[in-house]
Coordinates of C-alpha atoms and ligand atoms in Angstrom, one line a residue:
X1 CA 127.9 103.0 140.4
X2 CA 126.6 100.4 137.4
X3 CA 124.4 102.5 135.4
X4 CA 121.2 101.2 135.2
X5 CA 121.3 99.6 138.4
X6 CA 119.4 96.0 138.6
X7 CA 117.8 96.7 141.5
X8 CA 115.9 100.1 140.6
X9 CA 112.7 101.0 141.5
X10 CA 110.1 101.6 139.0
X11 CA 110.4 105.4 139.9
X12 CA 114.0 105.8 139.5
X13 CA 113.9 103.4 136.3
X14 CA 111.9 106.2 134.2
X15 CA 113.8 108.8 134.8
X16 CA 117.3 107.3 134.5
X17 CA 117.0 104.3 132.2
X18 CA 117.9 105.2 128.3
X19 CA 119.8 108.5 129.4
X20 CA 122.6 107.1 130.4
X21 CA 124.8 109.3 127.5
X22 CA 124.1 113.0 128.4
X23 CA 124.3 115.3 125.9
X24 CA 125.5 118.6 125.7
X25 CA 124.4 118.1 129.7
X26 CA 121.1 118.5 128.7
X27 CA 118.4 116.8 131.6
X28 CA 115.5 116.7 129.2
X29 CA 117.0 114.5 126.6
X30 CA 116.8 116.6 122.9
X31 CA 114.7 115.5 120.2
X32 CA 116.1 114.0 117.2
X33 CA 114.2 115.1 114.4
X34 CA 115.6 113.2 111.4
X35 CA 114.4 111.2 109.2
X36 CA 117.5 109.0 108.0
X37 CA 120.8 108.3 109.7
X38 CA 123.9 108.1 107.7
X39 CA 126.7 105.5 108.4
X40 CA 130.2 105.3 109.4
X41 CA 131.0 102.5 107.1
X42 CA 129.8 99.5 105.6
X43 CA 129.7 96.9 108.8
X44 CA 127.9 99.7 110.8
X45 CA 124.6 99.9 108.0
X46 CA 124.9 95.4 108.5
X47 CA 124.8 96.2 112.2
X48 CA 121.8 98.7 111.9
X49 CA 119.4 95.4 110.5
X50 CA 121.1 93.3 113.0
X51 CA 121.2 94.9 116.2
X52 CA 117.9 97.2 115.9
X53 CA 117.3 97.5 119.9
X54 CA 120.7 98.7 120.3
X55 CA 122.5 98.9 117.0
X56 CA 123.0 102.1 114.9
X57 CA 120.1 104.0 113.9
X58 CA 119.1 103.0 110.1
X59 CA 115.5 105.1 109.5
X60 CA 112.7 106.5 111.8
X61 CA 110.1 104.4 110.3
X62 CA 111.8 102.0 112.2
X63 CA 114.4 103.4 114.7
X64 CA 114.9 106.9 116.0
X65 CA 117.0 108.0 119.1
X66 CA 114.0 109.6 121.2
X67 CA 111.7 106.7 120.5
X68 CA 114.5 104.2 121.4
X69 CA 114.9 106.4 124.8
X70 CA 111.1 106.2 125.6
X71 CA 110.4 102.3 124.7
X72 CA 113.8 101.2 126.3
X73 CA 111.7 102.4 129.8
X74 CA 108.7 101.7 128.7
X75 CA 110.1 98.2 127.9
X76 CA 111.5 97.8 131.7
X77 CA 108.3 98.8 132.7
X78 CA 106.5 96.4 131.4
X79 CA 108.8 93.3 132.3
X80 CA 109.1 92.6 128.6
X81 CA 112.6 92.6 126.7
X82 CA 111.1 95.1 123.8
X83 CA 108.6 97.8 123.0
X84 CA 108.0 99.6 120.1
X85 CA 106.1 102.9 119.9
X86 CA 103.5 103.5 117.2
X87 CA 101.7 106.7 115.8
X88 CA 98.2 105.4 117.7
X89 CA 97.0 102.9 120.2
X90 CA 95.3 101.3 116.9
X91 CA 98.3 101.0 114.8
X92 CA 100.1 98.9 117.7
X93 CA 96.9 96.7 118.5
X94 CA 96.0 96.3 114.0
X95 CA 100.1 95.2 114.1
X96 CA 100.0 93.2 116.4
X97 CA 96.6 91.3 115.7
X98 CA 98.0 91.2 111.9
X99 CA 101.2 89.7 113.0
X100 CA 99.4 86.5 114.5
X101 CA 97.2 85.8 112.0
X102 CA 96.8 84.5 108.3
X103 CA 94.0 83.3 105.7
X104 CA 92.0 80.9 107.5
X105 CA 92.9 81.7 111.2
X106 CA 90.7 81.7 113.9
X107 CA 91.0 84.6 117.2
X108 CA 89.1 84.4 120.1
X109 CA 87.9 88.0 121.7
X110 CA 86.8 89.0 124.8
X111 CA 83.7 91.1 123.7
X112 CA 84.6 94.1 125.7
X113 CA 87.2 94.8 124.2
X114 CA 87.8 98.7 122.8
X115 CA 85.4 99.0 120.1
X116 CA 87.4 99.9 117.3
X117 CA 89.4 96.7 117.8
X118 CA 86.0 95.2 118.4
X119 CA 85.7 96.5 114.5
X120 CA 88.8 95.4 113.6
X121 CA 88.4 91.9 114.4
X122 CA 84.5 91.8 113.3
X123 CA 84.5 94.0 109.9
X124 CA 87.8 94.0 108.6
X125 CA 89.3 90.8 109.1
X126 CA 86.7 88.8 107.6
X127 CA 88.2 90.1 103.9
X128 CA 91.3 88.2 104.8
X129 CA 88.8 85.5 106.4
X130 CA 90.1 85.3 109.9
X131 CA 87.1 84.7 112.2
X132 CA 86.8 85.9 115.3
X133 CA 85.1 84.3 118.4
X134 CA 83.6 86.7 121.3
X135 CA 83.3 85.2 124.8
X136 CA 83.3 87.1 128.0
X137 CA 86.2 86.3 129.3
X138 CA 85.0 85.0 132.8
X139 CA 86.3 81.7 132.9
X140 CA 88.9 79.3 131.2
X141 CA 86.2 76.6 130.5
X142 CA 84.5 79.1 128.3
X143 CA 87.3 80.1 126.2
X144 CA 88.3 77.2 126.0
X145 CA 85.4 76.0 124.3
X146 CA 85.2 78.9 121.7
X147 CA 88.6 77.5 120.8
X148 CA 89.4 75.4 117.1
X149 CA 92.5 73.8 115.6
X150 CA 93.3 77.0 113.6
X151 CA 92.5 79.0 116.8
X152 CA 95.9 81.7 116.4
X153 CA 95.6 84.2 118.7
X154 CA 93.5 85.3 122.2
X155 CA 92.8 89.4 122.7
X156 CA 92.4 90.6 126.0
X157 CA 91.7 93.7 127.7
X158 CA 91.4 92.9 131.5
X159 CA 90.1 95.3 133.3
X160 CA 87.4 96.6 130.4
X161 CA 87.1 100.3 130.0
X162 CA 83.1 100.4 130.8
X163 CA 82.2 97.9 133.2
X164 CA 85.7 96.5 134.3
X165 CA 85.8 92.8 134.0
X166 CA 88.8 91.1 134.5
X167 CA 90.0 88.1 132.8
X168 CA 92.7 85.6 134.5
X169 CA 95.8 86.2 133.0
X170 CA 97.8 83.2 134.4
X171 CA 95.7 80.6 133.5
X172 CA 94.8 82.0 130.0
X173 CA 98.0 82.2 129.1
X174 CA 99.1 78.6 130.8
X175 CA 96.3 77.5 128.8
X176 CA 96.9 79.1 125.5
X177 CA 101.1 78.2 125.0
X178 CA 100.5 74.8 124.6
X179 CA 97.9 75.0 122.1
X180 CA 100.3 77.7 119.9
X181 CA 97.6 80.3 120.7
X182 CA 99.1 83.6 121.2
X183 CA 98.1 86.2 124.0
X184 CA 97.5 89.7 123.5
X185 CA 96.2 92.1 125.9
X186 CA 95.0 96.1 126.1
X187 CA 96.5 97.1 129.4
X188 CA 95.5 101.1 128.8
X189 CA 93.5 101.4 131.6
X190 CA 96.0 99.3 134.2
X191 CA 99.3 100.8 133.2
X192 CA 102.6 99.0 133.8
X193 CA 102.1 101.1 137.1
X194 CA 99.1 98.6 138.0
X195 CA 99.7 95.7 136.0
X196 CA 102.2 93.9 134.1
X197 CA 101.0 91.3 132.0
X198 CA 104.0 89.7 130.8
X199 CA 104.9 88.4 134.2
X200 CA 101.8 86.0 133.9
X201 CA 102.8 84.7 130.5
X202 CA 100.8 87.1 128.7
X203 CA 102.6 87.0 125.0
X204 CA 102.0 91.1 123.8
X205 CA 101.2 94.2 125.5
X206 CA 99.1 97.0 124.0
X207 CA 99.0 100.6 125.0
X208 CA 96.7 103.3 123.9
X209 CA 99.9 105.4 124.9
X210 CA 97.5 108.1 124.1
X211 CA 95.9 107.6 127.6
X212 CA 98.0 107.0 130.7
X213 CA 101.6 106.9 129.2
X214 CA 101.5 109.9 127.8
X215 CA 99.5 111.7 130.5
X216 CA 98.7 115.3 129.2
X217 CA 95.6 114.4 126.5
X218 CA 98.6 116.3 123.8
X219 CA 99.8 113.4 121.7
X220 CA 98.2 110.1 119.8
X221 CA 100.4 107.4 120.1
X222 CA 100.6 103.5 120.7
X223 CA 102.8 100.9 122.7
X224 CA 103.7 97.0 121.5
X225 CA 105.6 95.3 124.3
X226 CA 106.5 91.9 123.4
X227 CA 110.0 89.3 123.1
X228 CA 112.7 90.2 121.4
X229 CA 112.6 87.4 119.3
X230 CA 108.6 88.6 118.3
X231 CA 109.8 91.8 117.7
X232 CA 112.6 91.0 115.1
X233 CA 109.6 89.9 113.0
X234 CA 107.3 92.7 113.8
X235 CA 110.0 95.2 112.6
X236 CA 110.7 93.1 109.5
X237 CA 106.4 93.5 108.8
X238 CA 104.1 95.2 110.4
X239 CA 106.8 97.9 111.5
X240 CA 108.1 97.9 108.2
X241 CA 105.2 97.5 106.0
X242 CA 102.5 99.3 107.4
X243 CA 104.7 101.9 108.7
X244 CA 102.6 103.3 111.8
X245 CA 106.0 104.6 113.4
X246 CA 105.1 107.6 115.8
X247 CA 107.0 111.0 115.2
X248 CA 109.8 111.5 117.7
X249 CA 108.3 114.7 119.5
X250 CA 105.8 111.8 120.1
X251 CA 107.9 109.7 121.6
X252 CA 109.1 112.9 123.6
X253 CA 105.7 113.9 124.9
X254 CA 105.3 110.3 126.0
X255 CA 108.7 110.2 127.6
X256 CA 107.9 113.9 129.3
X257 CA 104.1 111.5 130.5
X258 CA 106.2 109.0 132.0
X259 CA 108.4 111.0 134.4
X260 CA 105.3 111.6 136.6
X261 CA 103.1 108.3 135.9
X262 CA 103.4 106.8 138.9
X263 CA 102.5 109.5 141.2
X264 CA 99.7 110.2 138.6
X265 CA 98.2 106.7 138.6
X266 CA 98.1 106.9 142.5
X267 CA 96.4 110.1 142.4
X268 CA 93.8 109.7 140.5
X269 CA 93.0 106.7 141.2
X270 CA 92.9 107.8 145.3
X271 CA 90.6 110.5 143.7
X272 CA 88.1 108.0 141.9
X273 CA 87.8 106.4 145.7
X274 CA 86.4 109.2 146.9
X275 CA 84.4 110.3 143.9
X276 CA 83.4 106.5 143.3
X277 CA 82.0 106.3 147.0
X278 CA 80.3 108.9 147.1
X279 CA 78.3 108.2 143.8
X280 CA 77.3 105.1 144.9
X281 CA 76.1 106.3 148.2
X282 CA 73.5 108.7 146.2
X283 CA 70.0 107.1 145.5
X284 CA 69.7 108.2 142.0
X285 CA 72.6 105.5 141.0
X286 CA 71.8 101.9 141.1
X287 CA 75.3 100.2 140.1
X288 CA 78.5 101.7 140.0
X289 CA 81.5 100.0 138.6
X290 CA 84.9 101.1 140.4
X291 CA 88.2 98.5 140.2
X292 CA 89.2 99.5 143.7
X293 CA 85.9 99.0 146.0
X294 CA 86.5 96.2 148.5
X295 CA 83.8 94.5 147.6
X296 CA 84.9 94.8 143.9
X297 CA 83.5 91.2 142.7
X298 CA 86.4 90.2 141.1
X299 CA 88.9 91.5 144.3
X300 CA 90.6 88.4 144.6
X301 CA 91.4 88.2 141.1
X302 CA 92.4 91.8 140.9
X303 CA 94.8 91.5 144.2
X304 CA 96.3 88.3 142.6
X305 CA 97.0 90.4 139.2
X306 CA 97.2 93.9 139.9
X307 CA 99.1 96.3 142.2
X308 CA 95.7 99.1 142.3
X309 CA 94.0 100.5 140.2
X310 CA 93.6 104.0 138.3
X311 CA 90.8 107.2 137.7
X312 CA 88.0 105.5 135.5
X313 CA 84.9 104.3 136.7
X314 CA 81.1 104.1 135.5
X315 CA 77.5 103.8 137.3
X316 CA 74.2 103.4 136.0
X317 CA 71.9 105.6 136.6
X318 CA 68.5 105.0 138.3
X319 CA 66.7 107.1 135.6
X320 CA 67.2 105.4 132.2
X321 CA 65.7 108.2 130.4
X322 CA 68.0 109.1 127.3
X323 CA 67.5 113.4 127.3
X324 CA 67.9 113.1 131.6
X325 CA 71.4 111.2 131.1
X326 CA 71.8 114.1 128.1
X327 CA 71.0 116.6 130.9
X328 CA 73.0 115.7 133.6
X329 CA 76.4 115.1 131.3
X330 CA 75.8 118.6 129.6
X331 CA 75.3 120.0 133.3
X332 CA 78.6 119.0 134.1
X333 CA 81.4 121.6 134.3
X334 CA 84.5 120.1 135.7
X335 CA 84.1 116.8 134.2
X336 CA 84.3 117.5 130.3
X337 CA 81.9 115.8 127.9
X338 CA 84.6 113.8 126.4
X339 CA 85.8 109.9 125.2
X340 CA 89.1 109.2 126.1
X341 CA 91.2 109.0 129.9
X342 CA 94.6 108.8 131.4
X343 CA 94.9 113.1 131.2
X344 CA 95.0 116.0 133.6
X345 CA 91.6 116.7 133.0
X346 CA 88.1 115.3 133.9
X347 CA 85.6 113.5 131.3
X348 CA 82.8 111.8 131.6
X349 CA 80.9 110.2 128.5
X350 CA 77.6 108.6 128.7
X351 CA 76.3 105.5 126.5
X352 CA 73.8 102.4 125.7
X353 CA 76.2 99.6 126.5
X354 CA 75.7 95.7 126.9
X355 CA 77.7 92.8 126.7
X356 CA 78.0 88.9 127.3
X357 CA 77.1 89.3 130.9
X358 CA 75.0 91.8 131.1
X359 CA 73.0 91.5 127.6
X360 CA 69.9 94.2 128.9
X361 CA 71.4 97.4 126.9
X362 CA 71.6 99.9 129.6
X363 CA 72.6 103.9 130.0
X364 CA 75.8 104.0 131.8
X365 CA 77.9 107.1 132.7
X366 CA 81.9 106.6 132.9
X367 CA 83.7 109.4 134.4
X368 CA 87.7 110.0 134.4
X369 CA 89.0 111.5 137.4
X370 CA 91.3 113.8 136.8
X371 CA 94.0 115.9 138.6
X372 CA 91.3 118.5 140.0
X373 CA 90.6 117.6 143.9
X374 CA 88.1 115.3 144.4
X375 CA 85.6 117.4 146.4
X376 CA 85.4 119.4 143.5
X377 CA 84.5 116.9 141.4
X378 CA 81.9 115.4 144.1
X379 CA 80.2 119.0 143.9
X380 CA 80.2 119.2 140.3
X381 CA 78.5 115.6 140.2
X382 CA 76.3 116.7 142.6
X383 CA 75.0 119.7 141.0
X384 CA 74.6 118.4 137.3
X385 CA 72.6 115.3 139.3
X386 CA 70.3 118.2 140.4
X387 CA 69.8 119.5 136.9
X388 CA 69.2 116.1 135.4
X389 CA 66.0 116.3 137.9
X390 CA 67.1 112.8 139.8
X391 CA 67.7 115.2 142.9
X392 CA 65.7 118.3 144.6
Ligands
LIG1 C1 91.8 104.9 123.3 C2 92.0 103.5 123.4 C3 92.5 102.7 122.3 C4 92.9 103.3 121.0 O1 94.0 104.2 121.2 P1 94.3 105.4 120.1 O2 95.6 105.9 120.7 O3 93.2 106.3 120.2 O4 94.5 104.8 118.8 C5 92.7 101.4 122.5 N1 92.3 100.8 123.6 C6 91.7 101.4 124.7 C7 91.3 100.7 125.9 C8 91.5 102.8 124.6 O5 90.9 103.5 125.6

């Protein structure tokens, strides 16, 4: 039997590909915790800058055994012939965003983006002046008008984290190679699971591997998918230079993440069905925002780009009174009062938010569904509803 197999499932790929040289017979591959590699001889230190996906291991800022293991899936995973892992989902993004633009550059930014890239692109930039451009990301016309001569590089997050917009991925990026504009997309809430962005054209692709990938809310780390060719250059700069390289128990946590993902993403995201409908059904909620309703409005977009969905949704309550939204998220048991996703555990998080489409600032509750069973988590809503007062 070839070992890896072209035709392997997704499934099959995580827990087999990059293992292919047992050692010691161990199943759970060990951990190299080293910081340098020494060499053979001579040609073998060349072949460490020349070969860096499959070469001889040189120096874990840039290369380390267990991280190799865990991006050579994650690469597979995501269609794209590289990935690198990085010690946050913000050192990938800041590398890649720096790697695609110079003094005098122009990005365009869809303005839902995750705010500390939001920050990124609007604060810090500007020192280096590179503007940025925020558009909502509905159609190609109006991106394509936000767009100048020294236009470098389009960021994407498709769907967003609070009220889930999509953005076309196949036409953006048809739209964008022949103009020299790069594409760069957040895909922590899809996972390669639900979406694979580099089989529409998209050029690099972001994880918060903090979320999803790694799966068990125990490690901060980052993904960078992207060409081969891209890559050379990111690990002779960004890689290099700014030295974000995540630690290789890291890269073990997010390989451990992995092994389950898929039957994780299906889970929760059946469980956010349930919870989902039922929160919608309640008169005390006006909207609610969930990626898999059938009359999500953006369905035929999703089914054209997506294979599901996953466990975050959000809904705006009826009551916009700030200390009843405080209530009923400090009521809450099962559902944590946290910020991030993609663990074994509930959160919900409660905010102001607005944005190009909906510019009315407005409370809105996002809740993670976790591993717990979803009638549990009904009840829980159900109760902290009733002690928020928007109930009797
Ligand atoms: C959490 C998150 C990030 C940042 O990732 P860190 O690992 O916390 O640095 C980026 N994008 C999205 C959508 C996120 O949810």
């Amino acid at each position: 039997m070839q070992f890896p197999e072209a035709e392997w499932q997704v499934e099959t790929l995580i827990q087999h590909l990059g293992e292919e040289e047992k050692i010691l017979g161990a199943v759970a591959p060990p951990l190299f915790i080293t910081s340098n590699f020494a060499f053979e001889n001579v040609e073998d230190w060349h072949k460490a800058y020349l070969e860096p996906f499959t070469g001889p291991f040189m120096y874990s800022r840039m290369t380390n055994p267990t991280l190799r293991m865990a991006e050579t899936k994650i690469a597979a995973l995501e269609g794209t012939e590289a990935c690198k892992l990085f010690s946050s989902g913000m050192a990938a993004i800041s590398a890649a965003i720096f790697s695609c633009v110079k003094s005098g550059d122009h990005v365009i930014a869809v303005d839902t983006i995750y705010g500390p890239t939001k920050e990124l692109l609007t604060k810090y930039l500007p020192k280096f002046g590179v503007e940025c451009t925020y558009v909502s990301g509905v159609s190609l016309e109006e991106i394509a008008e936000a767009a100048r001569p020294e236009t470098t590089l389009l960021v994407l997050e498709s769907p967003s984290s609070f009220f889930f917009h999509l953005q076309d991925l196949e036409a953006l990026s048809q739209w964008a190679k022949p103009l020299g504009i790069t594409t760069m997309i957040d895909n922590s809430y899809a996972t390669p699971i639900r979406q694979q962005p580099a089989k529409f054209g998209i050029d690099i692709v972001c994880h918060s591997a903090t979320k999803y990938l790694g799966g068990h809310s125990d490690v901060v780390a980052g993904a960078l998918c992207c060409s081969r060719e891209r890559m050379i250059e990111l690990l002779k700069n960004e890689i290099a230079l700014f030295g974000g390289a995540l630690h290789p128990f890291g890269a073990w946590q997010i390989m451990r993440g992995l092994r389950t993902l898929p039957i994780k993403v299906k889970a929760v995201a059946e469980t956010a069905d349930k919870v989902a409908a039922w929160v919608r059904s309640q008169p005390w909620v006006s909207e609610t925002f969930h990626v898999g309703f059938d009359d999500f409005p953006q369905s035929e977009l999703r089914d054209r780009q997506m294979s599901g969905w996953t466990g975050l949704f959000s809904f705006v309550p009826q009551c916009q009174d700030q200390s009843k939204v405080t209530r009923f998220l400090e009521a809450l048991h099962l559902f944590q009062l946290g910020a991030s996703w993609g663990g074994h555990e509930s959160l919900a998080v409660g905010l102001p938010h607005s944005s190009i489409l909906r510019p009315e600032t407005t409370w809105v509750v996002r809740l993670y569904c976790g591993l717990e069973h979803p009638d549990d988590l009904i009840r829980d809503v159900r109760q902290a509803a009733l002690a928020a007062g928007w109930v009797s």
